[in-house]
Short mmCIF file of C-alpha atoms and ligand atoms in Angstrom, two decimals:
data_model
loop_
_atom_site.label_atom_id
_atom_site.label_comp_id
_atom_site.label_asym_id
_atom_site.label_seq_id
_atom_site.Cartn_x
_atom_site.Cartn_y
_atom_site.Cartn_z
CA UNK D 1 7.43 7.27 28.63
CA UNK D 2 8.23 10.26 30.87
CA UNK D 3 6.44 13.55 30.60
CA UNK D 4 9.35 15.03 28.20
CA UNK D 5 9.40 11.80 26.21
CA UNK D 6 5.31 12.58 25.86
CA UNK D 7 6.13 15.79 24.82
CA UNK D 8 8.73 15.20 22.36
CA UNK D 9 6.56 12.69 20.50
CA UNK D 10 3.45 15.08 20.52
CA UNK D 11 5.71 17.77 18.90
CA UNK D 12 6.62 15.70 16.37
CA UNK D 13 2.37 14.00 15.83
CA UNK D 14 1.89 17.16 15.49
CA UNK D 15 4.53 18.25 12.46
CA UNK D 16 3.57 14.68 10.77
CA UNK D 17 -0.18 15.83 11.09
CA UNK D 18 0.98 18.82 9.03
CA UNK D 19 2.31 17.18 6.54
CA UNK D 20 -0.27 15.07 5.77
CA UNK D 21 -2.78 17.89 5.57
CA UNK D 22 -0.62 19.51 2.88
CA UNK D 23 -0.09 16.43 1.05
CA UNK D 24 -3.92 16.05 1.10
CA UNK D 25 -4.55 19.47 0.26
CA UNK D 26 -2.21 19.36 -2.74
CA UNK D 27 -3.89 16.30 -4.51
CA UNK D 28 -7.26 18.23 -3.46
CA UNK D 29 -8.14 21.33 -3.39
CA UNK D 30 -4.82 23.12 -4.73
CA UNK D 31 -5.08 21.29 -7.37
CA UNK D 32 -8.44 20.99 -8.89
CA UNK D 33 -11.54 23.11 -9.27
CA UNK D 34 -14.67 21.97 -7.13
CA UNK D 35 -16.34 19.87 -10.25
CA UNK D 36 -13.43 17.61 -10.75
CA UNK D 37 -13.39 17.25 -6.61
CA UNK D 38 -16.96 16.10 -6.50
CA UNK D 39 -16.86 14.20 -9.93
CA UNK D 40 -16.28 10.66 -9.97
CA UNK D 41 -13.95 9.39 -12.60
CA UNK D 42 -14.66 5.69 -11.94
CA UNK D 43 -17.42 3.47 -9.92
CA UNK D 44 -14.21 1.96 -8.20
CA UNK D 45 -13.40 5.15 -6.64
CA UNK D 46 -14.97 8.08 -4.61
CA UNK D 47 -15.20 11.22 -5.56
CA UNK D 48 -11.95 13.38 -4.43
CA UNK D 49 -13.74 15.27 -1.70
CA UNK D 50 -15.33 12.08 -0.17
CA UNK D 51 -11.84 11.02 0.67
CA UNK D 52 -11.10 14.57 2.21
CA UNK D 53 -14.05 15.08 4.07
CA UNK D 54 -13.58 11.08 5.26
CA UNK D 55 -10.81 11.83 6.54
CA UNK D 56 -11.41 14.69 8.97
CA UNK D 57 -14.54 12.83 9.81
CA UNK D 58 -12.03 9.71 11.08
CA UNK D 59 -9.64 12.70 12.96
CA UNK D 60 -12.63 13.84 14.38
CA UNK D 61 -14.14 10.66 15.68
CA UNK D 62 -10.75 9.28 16.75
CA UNK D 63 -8.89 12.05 18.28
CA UNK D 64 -11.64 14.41 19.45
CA UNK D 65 -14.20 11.81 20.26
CA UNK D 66 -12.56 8.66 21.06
CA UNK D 67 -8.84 10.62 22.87
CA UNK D 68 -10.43 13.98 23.74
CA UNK D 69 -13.84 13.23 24.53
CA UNK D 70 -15.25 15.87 22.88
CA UNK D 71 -19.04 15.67 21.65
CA UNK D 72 -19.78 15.67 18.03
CA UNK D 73 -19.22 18.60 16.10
CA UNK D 74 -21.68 17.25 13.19
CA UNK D 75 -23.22 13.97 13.84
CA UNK D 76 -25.38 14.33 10.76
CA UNK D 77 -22.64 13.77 8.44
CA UNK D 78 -21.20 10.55 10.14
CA UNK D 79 -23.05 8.66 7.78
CA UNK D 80 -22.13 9.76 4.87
CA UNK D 81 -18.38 9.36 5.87
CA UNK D 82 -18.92 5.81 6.49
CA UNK D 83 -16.84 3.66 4.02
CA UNK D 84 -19.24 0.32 5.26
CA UNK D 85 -22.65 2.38 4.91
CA UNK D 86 -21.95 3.63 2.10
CA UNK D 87 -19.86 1.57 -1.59
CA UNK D 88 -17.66 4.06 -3.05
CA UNK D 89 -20.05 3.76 -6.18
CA UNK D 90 -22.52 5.37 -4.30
CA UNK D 91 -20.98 8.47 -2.54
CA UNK D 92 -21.42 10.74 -5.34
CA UNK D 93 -25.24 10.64 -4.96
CA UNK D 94 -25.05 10.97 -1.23
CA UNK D 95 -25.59 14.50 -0.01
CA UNK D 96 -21.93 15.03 0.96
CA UNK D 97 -20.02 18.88 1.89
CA UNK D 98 -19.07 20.41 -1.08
CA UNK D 99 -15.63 21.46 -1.40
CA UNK D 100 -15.66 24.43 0.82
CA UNK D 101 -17.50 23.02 3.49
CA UNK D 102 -15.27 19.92 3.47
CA UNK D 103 -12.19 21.88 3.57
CA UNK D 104 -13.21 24.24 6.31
CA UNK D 105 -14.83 20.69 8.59
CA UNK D 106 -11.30 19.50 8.24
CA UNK D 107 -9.76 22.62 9.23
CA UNK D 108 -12.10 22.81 12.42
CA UNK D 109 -11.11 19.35 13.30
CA UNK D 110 -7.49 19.88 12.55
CA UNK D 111 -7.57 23.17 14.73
CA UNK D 112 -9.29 21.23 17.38
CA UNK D 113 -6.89 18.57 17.60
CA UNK D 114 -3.75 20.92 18.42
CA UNK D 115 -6.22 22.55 20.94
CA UNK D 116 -6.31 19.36 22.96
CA UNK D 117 -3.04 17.02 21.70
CA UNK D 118 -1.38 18.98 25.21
CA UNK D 119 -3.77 17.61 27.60
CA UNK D 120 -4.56 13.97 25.87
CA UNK D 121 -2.55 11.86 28.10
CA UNK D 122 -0.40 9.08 26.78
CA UNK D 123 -1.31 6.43 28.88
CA UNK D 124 1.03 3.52 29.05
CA UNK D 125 -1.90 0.99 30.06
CA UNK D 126 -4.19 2.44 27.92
CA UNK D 127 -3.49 0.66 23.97
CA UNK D 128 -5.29 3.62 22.44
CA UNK D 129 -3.15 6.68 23.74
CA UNK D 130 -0.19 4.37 24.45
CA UNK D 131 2.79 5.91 22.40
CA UNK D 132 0.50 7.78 20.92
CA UNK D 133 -0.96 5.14 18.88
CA UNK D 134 -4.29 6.79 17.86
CA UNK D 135 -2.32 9.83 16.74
CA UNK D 136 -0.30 7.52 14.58
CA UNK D 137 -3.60 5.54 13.36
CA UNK D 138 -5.13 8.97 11.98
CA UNK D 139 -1.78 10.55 10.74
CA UNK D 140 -1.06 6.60 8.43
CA UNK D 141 -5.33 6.90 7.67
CA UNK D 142 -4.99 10.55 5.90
CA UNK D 143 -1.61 9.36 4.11
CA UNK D 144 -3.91 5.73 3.13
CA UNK D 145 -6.40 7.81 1.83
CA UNK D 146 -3.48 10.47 -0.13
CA UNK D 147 -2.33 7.39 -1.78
CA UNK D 148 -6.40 6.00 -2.79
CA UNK D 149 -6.45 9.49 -4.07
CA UNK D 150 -3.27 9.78 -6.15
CA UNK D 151 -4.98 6.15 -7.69
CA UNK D 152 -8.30 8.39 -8.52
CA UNK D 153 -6.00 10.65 -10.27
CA UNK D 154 -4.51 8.05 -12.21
CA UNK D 155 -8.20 7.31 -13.33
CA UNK D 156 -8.86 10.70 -14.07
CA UNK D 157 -8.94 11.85 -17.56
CA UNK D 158 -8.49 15.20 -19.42
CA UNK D 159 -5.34 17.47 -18.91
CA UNK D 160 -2.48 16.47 -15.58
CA UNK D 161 -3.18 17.93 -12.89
CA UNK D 162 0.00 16.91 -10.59
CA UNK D 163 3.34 18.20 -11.16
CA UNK D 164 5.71 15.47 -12.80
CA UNK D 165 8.86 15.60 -10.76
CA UNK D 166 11.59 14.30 -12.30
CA UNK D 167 13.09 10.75 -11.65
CA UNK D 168 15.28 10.51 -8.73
CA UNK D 169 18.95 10.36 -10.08
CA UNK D 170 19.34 6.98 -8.28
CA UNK D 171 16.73 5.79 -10.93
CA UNK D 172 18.95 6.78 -14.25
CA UNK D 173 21.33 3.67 -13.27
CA UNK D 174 18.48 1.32 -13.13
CA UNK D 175 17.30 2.32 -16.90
CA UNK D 176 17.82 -0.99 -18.89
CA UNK D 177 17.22 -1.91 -22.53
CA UNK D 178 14.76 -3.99 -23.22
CA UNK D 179 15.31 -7.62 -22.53
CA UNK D 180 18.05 -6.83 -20.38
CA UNK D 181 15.85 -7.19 -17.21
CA UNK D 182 14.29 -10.40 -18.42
CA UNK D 183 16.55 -13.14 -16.14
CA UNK D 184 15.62 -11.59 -12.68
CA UNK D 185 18.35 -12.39 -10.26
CA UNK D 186 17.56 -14.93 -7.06
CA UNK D 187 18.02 -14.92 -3.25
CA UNK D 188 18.33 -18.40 -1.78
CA UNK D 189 16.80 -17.95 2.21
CA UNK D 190 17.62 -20.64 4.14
CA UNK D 191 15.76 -22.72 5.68
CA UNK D 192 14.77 -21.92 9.50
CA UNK D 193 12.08 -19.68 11.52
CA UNK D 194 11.67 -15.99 11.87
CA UNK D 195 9.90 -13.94 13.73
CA UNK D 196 6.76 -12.83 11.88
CA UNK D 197 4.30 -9.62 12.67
CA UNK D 198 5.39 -7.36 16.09
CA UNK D 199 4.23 -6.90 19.29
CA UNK D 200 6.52 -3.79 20.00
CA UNK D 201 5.90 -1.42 17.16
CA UNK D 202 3.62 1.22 19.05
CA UNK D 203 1.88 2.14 15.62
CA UNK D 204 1.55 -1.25 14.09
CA UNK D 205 -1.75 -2.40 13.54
CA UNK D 206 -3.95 -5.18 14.86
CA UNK D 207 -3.43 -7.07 11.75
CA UNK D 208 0.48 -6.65 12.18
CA UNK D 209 0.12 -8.25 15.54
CA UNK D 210 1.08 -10.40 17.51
CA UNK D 211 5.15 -11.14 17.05
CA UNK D 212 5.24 -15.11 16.36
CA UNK D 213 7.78 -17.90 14.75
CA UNK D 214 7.07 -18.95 11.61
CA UNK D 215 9.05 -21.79 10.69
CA UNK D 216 10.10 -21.81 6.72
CA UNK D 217 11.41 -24.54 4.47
CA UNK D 218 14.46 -23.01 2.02
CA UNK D 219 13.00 -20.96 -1.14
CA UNK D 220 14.71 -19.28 -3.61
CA UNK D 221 12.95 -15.07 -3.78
CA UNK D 222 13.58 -12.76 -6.94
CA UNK D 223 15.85 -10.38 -5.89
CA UNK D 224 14.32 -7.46 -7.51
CA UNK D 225 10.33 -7.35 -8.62
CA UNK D 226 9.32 -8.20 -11.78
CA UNK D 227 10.26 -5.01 -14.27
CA UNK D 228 8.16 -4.31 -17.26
CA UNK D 229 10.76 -5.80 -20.07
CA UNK D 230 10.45 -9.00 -18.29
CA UNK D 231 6.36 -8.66 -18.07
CA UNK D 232 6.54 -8.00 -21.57
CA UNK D 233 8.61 -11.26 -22.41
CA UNK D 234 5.31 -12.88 -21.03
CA UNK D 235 2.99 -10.89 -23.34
CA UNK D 236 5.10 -11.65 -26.09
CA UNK D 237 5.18 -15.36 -25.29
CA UNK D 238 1.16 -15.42 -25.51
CA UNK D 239 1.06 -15.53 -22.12
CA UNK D 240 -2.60 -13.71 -21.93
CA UNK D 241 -3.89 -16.38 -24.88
CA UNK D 242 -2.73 -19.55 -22.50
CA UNK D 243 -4.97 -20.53 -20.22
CA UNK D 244 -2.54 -22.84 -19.13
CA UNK D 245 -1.02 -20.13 -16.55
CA UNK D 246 -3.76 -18.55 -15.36
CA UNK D 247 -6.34 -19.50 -12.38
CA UNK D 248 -9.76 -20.88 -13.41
CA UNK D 249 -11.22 -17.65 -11.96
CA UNK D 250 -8.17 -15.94 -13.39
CA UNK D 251 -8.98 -16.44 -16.65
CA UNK D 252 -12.66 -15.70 -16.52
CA UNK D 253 -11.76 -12.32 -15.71
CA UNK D 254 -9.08 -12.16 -18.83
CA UNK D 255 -11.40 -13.33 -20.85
CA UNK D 256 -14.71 -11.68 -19.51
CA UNK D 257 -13.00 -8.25 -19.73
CA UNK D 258 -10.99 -9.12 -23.03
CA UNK D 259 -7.49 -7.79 -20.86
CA UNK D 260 -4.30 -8.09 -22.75
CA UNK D 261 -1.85 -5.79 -20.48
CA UNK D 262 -1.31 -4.02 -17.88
CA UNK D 263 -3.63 -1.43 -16.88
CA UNK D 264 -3.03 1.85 -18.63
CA UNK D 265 -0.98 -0.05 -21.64
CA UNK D 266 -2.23 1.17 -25.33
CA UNK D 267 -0.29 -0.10 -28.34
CA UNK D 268 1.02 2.56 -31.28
CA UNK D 269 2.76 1.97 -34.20
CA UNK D 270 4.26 -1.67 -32.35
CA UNK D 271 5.35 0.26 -29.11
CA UNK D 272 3.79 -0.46 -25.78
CA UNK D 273 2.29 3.27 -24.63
CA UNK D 274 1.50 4.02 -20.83
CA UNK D 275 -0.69 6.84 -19.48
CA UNK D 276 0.73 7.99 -16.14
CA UNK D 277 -1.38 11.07 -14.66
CA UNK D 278 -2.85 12.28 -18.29
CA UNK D 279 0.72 12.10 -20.00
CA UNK D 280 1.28 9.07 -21.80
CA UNK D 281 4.80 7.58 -23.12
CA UNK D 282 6.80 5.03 -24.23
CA UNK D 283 6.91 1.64 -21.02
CA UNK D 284 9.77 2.63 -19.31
CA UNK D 285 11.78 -1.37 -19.96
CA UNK D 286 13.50 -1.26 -16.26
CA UNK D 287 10.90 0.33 -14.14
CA UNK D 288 8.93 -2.28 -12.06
CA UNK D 289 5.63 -3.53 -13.75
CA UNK D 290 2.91 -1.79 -12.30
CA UNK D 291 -0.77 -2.10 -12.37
CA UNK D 292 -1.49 -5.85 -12.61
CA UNK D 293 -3.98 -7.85 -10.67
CA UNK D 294 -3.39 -10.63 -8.25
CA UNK D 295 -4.48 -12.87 -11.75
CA UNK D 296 -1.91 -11.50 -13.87
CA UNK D 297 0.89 -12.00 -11.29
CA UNK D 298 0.15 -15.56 -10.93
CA UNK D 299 -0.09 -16.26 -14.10
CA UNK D 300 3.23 -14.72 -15.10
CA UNK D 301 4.85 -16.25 -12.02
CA UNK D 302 4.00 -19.99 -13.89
CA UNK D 303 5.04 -18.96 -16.88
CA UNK D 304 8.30 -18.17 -15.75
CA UNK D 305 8.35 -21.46 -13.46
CA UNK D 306 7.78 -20.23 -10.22
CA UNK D 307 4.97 -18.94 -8.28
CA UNK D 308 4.27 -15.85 -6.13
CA UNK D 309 5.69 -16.19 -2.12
CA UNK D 310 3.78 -16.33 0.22
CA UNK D 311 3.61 -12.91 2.73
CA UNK D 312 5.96 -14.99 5.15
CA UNK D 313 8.44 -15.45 2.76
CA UNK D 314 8.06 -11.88 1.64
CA UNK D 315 8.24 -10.74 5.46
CA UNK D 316 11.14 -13.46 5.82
CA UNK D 317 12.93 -12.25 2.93
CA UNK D 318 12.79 -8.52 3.98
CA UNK D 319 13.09 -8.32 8.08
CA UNK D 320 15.32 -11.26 9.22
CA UNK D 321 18.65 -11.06 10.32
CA UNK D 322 20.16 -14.65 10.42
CA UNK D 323 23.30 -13.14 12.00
CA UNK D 324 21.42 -11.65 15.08
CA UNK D 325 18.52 -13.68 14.59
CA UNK D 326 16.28 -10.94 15.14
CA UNK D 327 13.53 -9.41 12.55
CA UNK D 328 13.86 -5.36 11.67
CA UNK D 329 11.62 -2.98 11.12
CA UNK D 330 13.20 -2.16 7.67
CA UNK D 331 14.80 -4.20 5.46
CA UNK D 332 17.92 -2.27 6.48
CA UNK D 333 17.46 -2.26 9.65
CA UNK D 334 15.21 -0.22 12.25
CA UNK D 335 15.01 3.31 11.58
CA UNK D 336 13.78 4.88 8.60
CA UNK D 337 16.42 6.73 6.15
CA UNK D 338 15.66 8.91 3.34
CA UNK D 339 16.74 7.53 0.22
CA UNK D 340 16.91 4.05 1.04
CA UNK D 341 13.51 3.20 0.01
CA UNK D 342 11.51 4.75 -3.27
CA UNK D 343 8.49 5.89 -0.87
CA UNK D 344 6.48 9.15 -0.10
CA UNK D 345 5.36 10.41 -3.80
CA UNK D 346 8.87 12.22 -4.47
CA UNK D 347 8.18 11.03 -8.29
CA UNK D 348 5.24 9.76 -9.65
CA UNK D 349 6.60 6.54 -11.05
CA UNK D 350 8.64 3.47 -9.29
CA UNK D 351 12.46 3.34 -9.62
CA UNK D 352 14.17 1.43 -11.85
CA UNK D 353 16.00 -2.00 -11.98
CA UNK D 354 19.15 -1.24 -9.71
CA UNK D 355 17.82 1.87 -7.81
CA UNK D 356 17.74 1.77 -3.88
CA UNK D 357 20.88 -0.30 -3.64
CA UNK D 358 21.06 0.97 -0.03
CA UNK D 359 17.80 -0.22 1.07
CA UNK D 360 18.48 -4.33 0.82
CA UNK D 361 17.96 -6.81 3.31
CA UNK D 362 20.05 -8.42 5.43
CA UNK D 363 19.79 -11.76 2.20
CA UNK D 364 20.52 -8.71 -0.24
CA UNK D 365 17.03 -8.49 -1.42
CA UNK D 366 16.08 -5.12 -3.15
CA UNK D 367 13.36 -2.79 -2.84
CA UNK D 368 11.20 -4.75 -1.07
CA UNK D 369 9.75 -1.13 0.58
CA UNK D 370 8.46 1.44 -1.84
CA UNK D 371 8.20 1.30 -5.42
CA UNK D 372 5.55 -1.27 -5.99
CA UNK D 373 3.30 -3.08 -3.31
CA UNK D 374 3.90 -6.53 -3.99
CA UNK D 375 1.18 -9.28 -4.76
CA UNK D 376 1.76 -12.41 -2.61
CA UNK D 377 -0.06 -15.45 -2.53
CA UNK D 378 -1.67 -15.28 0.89
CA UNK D 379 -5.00 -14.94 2.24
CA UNK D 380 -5.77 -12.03 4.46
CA UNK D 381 -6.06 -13.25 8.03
CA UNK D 382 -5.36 -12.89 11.72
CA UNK D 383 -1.78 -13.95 13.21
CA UNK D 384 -2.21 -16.61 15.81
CA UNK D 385 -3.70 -14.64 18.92
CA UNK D 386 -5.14 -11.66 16.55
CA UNK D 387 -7.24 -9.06 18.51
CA UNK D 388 -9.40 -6.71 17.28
CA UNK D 389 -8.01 -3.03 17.83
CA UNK D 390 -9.37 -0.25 18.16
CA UNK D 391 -12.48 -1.32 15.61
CA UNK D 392 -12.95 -4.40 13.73
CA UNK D 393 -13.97 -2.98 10.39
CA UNK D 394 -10.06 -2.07 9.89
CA UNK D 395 -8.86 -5.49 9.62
CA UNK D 396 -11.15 -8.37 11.06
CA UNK D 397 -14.30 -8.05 8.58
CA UNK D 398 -12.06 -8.60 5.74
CA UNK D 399 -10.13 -11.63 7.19
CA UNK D 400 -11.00 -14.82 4.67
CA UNK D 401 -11.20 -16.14 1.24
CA UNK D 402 -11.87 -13.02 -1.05
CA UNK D 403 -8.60 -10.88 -0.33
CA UNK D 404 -5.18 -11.15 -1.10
CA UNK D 405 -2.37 -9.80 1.00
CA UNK D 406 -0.13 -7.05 -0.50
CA UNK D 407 3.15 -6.13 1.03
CA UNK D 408 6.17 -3.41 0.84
CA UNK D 409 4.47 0.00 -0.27
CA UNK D 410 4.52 1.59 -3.39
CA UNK D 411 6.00 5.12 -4.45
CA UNK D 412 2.76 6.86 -3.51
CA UNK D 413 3.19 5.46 0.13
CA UNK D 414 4.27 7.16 3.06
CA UNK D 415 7.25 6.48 4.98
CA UNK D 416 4.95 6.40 8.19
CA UNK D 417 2.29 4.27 6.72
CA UNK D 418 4.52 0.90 5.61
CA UNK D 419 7.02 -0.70 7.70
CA UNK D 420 8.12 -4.72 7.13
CA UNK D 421 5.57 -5.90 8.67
CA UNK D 422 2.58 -3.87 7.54
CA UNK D 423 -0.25 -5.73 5.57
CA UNK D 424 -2.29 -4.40 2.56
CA UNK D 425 -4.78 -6.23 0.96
CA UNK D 426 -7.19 -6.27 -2.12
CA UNK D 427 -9.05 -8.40 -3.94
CA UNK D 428 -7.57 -10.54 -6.54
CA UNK D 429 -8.61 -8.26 -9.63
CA UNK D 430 -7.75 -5.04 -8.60
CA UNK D 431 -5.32 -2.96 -10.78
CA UNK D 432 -5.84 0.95 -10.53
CA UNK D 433 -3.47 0.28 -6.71
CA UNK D 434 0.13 0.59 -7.72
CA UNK D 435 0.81 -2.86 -7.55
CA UNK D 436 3.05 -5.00 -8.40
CA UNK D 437 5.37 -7.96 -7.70
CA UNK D 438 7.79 -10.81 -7.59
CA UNK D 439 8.47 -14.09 -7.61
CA UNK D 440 9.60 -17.26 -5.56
CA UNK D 441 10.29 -20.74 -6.01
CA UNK D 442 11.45 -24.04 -4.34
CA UNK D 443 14.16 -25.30 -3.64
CA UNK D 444 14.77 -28.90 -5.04
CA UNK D 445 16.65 -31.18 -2.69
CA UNK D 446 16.58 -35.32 -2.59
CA UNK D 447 14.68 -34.96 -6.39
CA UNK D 448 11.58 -32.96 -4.55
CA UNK D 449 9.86 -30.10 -4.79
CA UNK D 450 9.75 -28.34 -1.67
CA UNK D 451 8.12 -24.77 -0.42
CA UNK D 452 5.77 -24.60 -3.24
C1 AVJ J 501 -5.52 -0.88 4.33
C2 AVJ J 501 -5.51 0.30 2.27
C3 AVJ J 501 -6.88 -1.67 2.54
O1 AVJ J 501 -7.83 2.02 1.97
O2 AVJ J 501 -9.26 0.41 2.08
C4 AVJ J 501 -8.76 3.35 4.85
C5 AVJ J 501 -7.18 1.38 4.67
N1 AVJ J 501 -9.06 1.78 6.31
N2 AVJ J 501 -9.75 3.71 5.66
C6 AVJ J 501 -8.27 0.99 2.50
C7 AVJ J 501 -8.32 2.13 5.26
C8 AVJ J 501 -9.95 2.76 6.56
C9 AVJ J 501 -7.55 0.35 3.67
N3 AVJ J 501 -6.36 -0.45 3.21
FE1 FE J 502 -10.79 5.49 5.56
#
């Protein structure tokens, strides 16, 4: 990139670093008083102002540190900011900044940062400054960490403390009765390789990484993920009494933790009840079903005969082009465009059946970015020729067995921190993340089976 490339892209690093301080401030510290930041509503998360003071401690060890090469502004507190030192259950009896301190360190750092983005060279050979990469690691970290924290506030109890906006207009069409959403429509994808992961996204990250063919037999995808009238069809059927869909390890934990819905699901007077950031109403029949664990959405996906895809199919399903044989960075293609995708905390809830028209794929599959992250049935793991980059404790240490790969977004993700190829991952019984999903299935040809 040439100098006025370098210094078109810092202007804009440094109005996305903006606004992901003010969406951090605004689920912080403009929000609540200093005991609900340092409480801890549940041994699953941290307290808020861990997560705020975590993050300028990453800004300050990436971009002053790491690009800058600044020295330490408080070495002491390193520590404490470290996720892998420290299990969320224990931060709240670790000697952390208080909620002043924390939001003045940030500031500092934040201050700092503008003070040097001018002179940090983008170097083309070096992969951490290289189109501005590091800047794009911190800005996606503090919007990763926005969305962990919007999931604390789902946790919390006692009066709402966000603002409800109202539902995007684009979501009244999708509002369906119940039952209506039950028969979810199917995408047949051919059979044939894509190109999975990138090696040209400048902010992808190593996990993303490399760009290779993965070579897929024909499977039939839902075109739409699995909405809550059609979750409910499954609860209706028994379908948490039958151990005959779940996993052996599935069904330990339904059992073990007597679960019978969705997270946040009470039942009144015969009507499924939701609480959604300390308001609770009626299950909304159309919107996507959210808060279910990796165990719930494989055990619905065999009750309904299918299964869940696998994160190729999911990445097949949303980036290929068969007619220019060519993967996007979107489902619709490679630039990002407001209002195609239910992303970036404009409501508080996903959209409903119908909603983001705009934002298929190139099959016609719908809202595969935003809404809901969507459960697949993969393993985390390294693409053929994975490298570590720039640490290994982002991806590498959890590569294996115990996680399961996530894909798409939700509505509490940012535009800048989910693209098709991006990777989440969790383990297999976590529900407060705004997950969902959908299903896939074989296609039968010559009386077999195949893809499953
Ligand atoms: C990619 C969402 C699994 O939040 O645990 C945050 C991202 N890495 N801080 C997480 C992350 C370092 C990570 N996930
Ligand atoms: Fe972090």
């Amino acid at each position: 990139i040439d100098e006025r490339d370098e210094d078109a892209l810092k202007e804009l690093i440094a109005g996305e670093l903006g606004r992901s301080r003010d969406r951090s401030l605004g689920l912080t510290t403009e929000v609540l008083a200093a005991a609900d930041l340092t409480a801890q509503v549940s041994p699953l998360m941290s307290p808020l102002v861990w997560d705020l003071a975590h993050i300028g401690n990453y800004e300050e060890l990436w971009l002053l540190r790491a690009a800058a090469g600044a020295e330490p502004m408080r070495p002491e507190i390193d520590t404490l900011y470290d996720a892998f030192e420290h299990p969320r259950a224990e931060r709240p009896s670790l000697p952390i900044l208080p909620p002043d301190e924390a939001r003045s360190y940030i500031a500092t750092v934040r201050a700092k940062v503008l003070d040097t983005l001018p002179s940090v060279r983008f170097d083309t050979a070096d992969p951490l400054t290289s189109g501005g990469f590091v800047y794009g690691m911190v800005v996606q970290h503090e919007h990763m960490h926005d969305e962990t924290m919007l999931a604390t506030h789902q946790l919390r109890k006692g009066a709402p403390a966000l603002l409800d906006p109202p539902a995007a207009p684009l979501q009244a069409s999708g509002l369906r009765a119940p039952g209506e959403a039950t028969a979810a429509d199917e995408v047949l994808i051919e059979a044939g390789p894509f190109q999975m992961g990138t090696s040209d996204d400048p902010w992808a990250y190593d996990n993303e990484r490399p760009v290779h063919l993965v070579d897929l037999p024909a499977y039939y995808i839902d075109a739409e993920p699995v909405s809550n009238a059609a979750y409910l069809a499954f609860m209706e059927a028994g379908g948490y009494d039958d151990p005959r869909w779940w996993d052996p390890a599935g069904w330990e934990w339904r059992t073990a933790g007597g679960k019978r819905a969705p997270a946040f699901w009470s039942r009144e007077g015969g009507q499924w009840l939701r609480r959604r950031f300390g308001r609770t109403e009626p299950v909304p029949p159309g919107e996507p079903v959210q808060h279910v664990c990796w165990y719930e959405a494989d055990a619905y996906a065999r009750w309904v005969g299918k299964r869940l895809p696998t994160e190729a199919e999911w990445e097949k399903a949303a980036r290929w082009d068969p007619d220019a044989e060519r993967s996007r960075r979107y489902p619709w293609g490679d630039a990002y465009e407001e209002g195609r995708a239910n992303l970036g905390q404009r409501t508080l809830r996903p959209s409903g059946t119908g909603s983001y028209a705009s934002g298929a794929s190139a099959y016609g599959v719908r809202r595969l970015i935003g809404d809901v992250w969507e459960w697949t049935s993969s393993d985390f793991h390294g693409y053929p020729g994975f490298r570590p980059f720039p640490y290994r404790e982002y991806s590498e240490v959890f590569f294996g067995p115990d996680y399961k790969v996530l894909r798409g977004g939700s509505w509490a993700t940012h535009p800048l921190a989910v693209r098709g190829s991006f990777r989440n991952w969790d383990y297999p019984i976590r529900r407060q993340i705004f997950s969902g999903f959908r299903c896939a299935r074989g296609v039968r040809s010559a009386g077999e089976e195949g893809g499953a």
